[in-house]
Short mmCIF file of C-alpha atoms and ligand atoms in Angstrom, two decimals:
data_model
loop_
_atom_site.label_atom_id
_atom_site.label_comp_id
_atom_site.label_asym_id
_atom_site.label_seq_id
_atom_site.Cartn_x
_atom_site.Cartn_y
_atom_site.Cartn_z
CA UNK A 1 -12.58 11.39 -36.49
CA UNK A 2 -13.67 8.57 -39.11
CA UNK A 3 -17.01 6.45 -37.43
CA UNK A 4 -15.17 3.03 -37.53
CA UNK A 5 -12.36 4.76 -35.52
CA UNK A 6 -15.06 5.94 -33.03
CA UNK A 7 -16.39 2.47 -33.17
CA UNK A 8 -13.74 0.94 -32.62
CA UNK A 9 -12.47 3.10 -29.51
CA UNK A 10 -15.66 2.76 -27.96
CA UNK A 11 -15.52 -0.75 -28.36
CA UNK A 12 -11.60 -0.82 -27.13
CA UNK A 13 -12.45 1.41 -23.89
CA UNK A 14 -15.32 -1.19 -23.15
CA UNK A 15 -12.71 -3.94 -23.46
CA UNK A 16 -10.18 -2.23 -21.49
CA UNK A 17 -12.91 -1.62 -18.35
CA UNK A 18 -13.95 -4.95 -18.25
CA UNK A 19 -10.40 -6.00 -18.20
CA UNK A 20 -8.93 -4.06 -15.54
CA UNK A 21 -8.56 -4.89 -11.83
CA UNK A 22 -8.52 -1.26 -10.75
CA UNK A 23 -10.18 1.90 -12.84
CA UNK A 24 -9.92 5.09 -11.47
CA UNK A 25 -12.03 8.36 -13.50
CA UNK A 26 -10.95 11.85 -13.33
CA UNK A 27 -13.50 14.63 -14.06
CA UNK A 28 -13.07 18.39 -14.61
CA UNK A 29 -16.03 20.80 -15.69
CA UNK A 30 -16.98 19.37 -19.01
CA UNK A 31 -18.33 16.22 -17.62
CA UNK A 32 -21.15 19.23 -16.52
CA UNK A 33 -21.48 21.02 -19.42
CA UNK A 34 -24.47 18.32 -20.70
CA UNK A 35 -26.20 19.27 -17.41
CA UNK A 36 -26.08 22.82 -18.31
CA UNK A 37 -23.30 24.28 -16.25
CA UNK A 38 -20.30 26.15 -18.71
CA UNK A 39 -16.98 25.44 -17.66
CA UNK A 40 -14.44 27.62 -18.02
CA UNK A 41 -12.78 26.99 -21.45
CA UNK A 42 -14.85 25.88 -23.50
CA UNK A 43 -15.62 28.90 -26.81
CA UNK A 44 -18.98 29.49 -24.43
CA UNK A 45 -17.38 28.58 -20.81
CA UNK A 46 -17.47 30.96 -18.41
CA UNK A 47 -13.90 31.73 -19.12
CA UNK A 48 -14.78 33.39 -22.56
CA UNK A 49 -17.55 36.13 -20.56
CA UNK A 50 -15.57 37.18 -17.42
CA UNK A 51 -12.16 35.58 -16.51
CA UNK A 52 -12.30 32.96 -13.66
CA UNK A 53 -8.93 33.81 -12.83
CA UNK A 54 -9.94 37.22 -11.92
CA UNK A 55 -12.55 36.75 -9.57
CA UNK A 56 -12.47 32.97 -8.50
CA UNK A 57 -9.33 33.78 -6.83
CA UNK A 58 -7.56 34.67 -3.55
CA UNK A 59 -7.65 38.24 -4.49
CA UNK A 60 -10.92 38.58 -5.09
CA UNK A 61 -12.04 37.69 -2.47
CA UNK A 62 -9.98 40.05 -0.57
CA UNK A 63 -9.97 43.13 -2.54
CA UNK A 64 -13.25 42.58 -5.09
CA UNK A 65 -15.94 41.08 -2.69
CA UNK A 66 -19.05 42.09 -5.02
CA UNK A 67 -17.38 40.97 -7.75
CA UNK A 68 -16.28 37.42 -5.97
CA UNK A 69 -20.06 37.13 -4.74
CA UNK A 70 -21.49 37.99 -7.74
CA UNK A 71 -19.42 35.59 -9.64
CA UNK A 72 -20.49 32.63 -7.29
CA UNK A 73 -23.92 33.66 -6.53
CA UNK A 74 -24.88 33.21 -10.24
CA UNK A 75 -22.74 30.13 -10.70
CA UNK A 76 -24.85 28.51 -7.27
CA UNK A 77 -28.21 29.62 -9.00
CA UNK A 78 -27.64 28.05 -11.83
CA UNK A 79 -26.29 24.72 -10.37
CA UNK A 80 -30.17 24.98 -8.31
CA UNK A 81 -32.06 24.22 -11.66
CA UNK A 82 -29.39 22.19 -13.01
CA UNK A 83 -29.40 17.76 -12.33
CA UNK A 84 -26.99 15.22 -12.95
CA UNK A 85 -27.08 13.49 -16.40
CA UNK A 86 -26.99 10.25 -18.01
CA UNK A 87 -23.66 9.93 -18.07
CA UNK A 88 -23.45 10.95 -14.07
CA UNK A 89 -25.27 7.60 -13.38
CA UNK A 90 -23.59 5.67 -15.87
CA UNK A 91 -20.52 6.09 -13.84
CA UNK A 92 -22.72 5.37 -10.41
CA UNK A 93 -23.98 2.30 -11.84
CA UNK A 94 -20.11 1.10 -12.60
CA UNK A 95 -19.05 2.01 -9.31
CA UNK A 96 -22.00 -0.20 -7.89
CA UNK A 97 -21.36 -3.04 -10.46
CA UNK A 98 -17.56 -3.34 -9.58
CA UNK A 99 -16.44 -1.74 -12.45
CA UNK A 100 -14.63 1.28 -11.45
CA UNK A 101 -13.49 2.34 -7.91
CA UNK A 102 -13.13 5.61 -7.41
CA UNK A 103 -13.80 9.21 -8.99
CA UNK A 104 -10.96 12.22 -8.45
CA UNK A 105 -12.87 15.26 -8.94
CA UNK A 106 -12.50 18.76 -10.20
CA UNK A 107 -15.89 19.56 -10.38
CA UNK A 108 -17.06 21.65 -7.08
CA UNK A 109 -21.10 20.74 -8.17
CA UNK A 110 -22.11 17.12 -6.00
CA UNK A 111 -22.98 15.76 -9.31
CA UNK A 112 -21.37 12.54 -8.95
CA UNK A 113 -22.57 11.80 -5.18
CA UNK A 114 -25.88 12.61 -6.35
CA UNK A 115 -26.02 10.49 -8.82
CA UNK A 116 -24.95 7.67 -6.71
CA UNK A 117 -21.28 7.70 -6.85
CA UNK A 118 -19.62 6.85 -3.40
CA UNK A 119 -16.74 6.71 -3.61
CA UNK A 120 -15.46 10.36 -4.95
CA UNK A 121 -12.37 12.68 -3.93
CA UNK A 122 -12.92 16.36 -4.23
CA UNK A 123 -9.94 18.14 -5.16
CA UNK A 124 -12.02 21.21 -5.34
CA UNK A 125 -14.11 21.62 -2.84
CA UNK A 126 -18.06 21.77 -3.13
CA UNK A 127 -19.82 24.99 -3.45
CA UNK A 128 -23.04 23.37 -1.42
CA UNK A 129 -21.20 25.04 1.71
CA UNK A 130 -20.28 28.47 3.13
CA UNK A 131 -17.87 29.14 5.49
CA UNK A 132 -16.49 32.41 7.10
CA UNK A 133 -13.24 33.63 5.18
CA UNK A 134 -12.00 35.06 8.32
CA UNK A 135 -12.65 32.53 11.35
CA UNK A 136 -13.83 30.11 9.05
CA UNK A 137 -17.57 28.94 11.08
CA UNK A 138 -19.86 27.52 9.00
CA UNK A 139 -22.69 29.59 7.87
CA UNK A 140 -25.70 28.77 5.44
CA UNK A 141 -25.84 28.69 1.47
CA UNK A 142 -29.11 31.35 2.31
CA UNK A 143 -26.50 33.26 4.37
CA UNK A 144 -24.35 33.63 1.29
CA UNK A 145 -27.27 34.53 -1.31
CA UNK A 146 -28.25 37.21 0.76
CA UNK A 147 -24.54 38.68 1.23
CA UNK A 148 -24.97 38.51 5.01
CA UNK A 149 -21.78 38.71 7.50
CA UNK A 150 -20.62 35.80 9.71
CA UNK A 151 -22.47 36.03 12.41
CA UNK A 152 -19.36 35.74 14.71
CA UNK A 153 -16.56 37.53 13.18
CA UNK A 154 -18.48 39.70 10.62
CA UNK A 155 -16.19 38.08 7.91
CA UNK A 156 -16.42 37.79 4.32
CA UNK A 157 -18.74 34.44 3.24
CA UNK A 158 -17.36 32.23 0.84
CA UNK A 159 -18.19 28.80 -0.66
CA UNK A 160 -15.66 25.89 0.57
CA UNK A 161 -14.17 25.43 -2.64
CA UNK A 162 -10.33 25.78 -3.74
CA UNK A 163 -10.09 29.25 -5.31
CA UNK A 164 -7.06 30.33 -7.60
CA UNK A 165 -4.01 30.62 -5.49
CA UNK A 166 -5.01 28.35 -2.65
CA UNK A 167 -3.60 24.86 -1.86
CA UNK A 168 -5.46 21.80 -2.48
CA UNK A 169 -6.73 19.58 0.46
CA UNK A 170 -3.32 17.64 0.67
CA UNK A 171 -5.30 14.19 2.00
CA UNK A 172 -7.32 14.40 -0.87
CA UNK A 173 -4.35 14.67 -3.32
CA UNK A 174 -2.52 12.29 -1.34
CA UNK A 175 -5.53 9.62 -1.62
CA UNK A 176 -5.89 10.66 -5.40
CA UNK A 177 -2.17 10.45 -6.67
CA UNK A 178 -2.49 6.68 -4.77
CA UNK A 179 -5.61 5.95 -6.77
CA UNK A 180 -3.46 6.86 -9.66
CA UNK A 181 -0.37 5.12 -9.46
CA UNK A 182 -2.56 1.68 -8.39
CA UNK A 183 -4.83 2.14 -11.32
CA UNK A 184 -4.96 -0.39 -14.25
CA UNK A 185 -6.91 2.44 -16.20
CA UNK A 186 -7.40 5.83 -15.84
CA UNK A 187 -10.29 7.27 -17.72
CA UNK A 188 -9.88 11.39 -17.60
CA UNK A 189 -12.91 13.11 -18.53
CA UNK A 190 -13.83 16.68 -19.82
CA UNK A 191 -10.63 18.93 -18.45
CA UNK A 192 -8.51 20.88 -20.27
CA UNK A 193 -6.06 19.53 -17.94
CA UNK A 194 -4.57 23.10 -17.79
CA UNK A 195 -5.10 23.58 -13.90
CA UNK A 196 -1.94 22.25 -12.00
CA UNK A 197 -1.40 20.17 -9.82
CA UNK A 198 -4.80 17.98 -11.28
CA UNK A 199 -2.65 18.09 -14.77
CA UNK A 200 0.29 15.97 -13.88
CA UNK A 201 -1.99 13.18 -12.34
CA UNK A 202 -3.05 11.44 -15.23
CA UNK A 203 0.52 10.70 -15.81
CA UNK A 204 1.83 9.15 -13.12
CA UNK A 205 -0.59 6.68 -13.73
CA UNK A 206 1.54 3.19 -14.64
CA UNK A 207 -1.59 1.72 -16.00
CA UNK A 208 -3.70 2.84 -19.65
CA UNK A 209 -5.25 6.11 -19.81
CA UNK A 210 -8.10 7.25 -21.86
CA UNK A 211 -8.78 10.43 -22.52
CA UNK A 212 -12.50 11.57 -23.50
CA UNK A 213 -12.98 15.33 -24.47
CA UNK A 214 -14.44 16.80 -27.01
CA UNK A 215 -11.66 18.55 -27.92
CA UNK A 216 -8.23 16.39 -28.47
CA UNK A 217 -5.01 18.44 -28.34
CA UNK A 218 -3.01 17.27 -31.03
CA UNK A 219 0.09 15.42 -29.60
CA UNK A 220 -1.16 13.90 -25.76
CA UNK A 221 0.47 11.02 -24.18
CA UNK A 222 -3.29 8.71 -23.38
CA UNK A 223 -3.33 5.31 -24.53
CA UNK A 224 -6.57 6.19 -26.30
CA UNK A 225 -8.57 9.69 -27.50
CA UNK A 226 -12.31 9.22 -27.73
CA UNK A 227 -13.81 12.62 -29.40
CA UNK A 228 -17.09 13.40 -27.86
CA UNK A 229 -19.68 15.00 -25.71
CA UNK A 230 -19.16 12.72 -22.27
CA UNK A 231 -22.38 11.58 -21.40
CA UNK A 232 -22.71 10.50 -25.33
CA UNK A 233 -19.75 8.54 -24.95
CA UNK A 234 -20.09 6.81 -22.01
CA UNK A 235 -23.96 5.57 -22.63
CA UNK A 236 -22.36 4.25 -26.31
CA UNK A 237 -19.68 2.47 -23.79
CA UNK A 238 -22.46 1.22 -21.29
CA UNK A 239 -25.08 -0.02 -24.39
CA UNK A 240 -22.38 -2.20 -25.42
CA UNK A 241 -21.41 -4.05 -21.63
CA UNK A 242 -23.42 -7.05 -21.13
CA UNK A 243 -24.44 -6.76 -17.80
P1 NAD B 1 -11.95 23.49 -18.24
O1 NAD B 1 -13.05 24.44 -18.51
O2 NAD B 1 -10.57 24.01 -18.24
O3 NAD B 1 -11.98 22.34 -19.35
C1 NAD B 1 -13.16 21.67 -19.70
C2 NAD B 1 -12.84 20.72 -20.85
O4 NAD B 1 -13.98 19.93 -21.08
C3 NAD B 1 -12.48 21.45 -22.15
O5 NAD B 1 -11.35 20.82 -22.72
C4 NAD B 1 -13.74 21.23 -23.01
O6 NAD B 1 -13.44 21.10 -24.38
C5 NAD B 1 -14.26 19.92 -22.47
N1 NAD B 1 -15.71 19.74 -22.58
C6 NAD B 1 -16.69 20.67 -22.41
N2 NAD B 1 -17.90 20.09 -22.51
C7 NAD B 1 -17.69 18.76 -22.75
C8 NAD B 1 -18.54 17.66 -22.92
N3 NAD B 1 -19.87 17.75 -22.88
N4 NAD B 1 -17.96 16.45 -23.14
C9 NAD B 1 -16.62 16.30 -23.19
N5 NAD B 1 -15.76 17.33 -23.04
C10 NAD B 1 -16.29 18.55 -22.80
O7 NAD B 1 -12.27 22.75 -16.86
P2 NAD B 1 -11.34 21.88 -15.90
O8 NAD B 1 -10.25 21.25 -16.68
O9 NAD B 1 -12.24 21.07 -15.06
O10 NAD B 1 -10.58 22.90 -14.91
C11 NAD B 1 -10.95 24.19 -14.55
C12 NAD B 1 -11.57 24.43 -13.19
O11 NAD B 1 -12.92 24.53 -13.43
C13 NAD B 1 -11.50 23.43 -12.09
O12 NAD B 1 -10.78 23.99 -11.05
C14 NAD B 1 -12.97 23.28 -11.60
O13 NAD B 1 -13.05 23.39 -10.20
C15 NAD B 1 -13.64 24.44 -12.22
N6 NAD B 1 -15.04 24.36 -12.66
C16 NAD B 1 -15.91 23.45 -12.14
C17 NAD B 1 -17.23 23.40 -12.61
C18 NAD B 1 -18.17 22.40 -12.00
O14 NAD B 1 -18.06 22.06 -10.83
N7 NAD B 1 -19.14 21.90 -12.79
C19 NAD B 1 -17.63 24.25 -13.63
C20 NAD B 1 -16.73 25.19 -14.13
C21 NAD B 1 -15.43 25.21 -13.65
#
């Protein structure tokens, strides 16, 4: 992509935010990857070293434990030394200034709540809590680490997230697919957009959607393609809004 066209995208997207009545953002995993957590797709995501799909999954969990803990025991010791970026409070700051209203979320890491973000929908879960894959009681992230059994049923421990092959919480999607439809602009950032049912949404949006990535697929149906690392993009969008 030419400068001026990056210029003048960044400049359009800025227009476009201040202009609309109701902005809604989808995330997926790269809006993390400046924080230093892979994703899954990216050439050095997670996806590339050990298949997600093979042990983030139903199956996994049931017939691989060690290799299900293992997975997610390394990806919640990572997330410890990892902190929301620039970009993460970018977005917090626009939610507080009016300027977007809610989040949809892939991402399973808190990042946006703690950066400030309020008003977020999880499609994924969080990984921050542990519950019993059998009778489902709570148990402690500690609990997890150290492979320990529920304490009532002697279940499996898992984090609360949505693994491959599970249903999404439906009142989230509900909420999320309204947010969507309502929305004057939809700004999707960092997903491959290859993980159903979180790939349709974008579309059923009636309003503009913008699509920032830092890969663009060729032929995509957004309104607008900004090329970019996220948290680059969207502190080139903020410099440019006078508060
Ligand atoms: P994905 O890995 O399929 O796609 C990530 C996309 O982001 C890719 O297109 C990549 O090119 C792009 N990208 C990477 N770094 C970027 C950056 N700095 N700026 C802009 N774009 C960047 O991830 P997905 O679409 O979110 O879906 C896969 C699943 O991954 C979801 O179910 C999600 O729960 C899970 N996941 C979550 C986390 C997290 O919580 N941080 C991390 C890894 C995977």
């Amino acid at each position: 992509m030419k400068d001026y066209e990056k210029v003048d995208g960044i400049a359009t997207l800025r227009d476009w935010l201040l202009g609309s009545n109701y902005t809604v953002v989808l995330t997926g995993a790269g809006m993390s990857t400046e924080s230093g957590i892979p994703d899954f797709r990216s050439s050095n995501g997670l996806w590339k070293r050990k298949d997600p799909m093979e042990v983030a999954c139903v199956d996994a969990l049931l017939y691989d434990y060690e290799n299900f803990y293992q997975f997610y025991k390394a990806r919640i010791e990572n997330l410890m030394g990892c902190k929301p970026h620039r970009g993460y409070k970018i977005l917090a700051q626009w939610e507080s200034e009016g300027l977007i209203n809610s989040i949809i979320t892939q991402n399973v890491d808190g990042f946006h709540e703690m950066a400030g973000s309020t008003k977020v929908y999880k499609l994924h879960g969080t990984i921050h809590t542990i519950r019993c894959s059998q009778c489902s009681s709570p148990a402690s992230l500690n609990s997890f680490l150290q492979k320990e059994y529920c304490k009532k049923c002697e279940g499996h421990l898992r984090p609360n997230v949505v693994l491959f092959g599970e249903t999404l919480p439906q009142d989230e999607l509900q909420i999320a697919i309204e947010e969507i439809e309502r929305a004057e602009l939809v700004i999707v950032i960092g997903t491959s957009l290859m993980v159903y049912p979180v790939s349709q949404l974008p579309f059923r949006a009636n309003g503009r959607k913008v699509y920032i990535n830092k890969e663009i697929p060729d032929h995509n149906l957004f309104d607008l393609n900004l090329k970019g690392m996220a948290g680059e993009i969207l502190k080139e969008v903020d410099q440019i809004i006078e508060y």
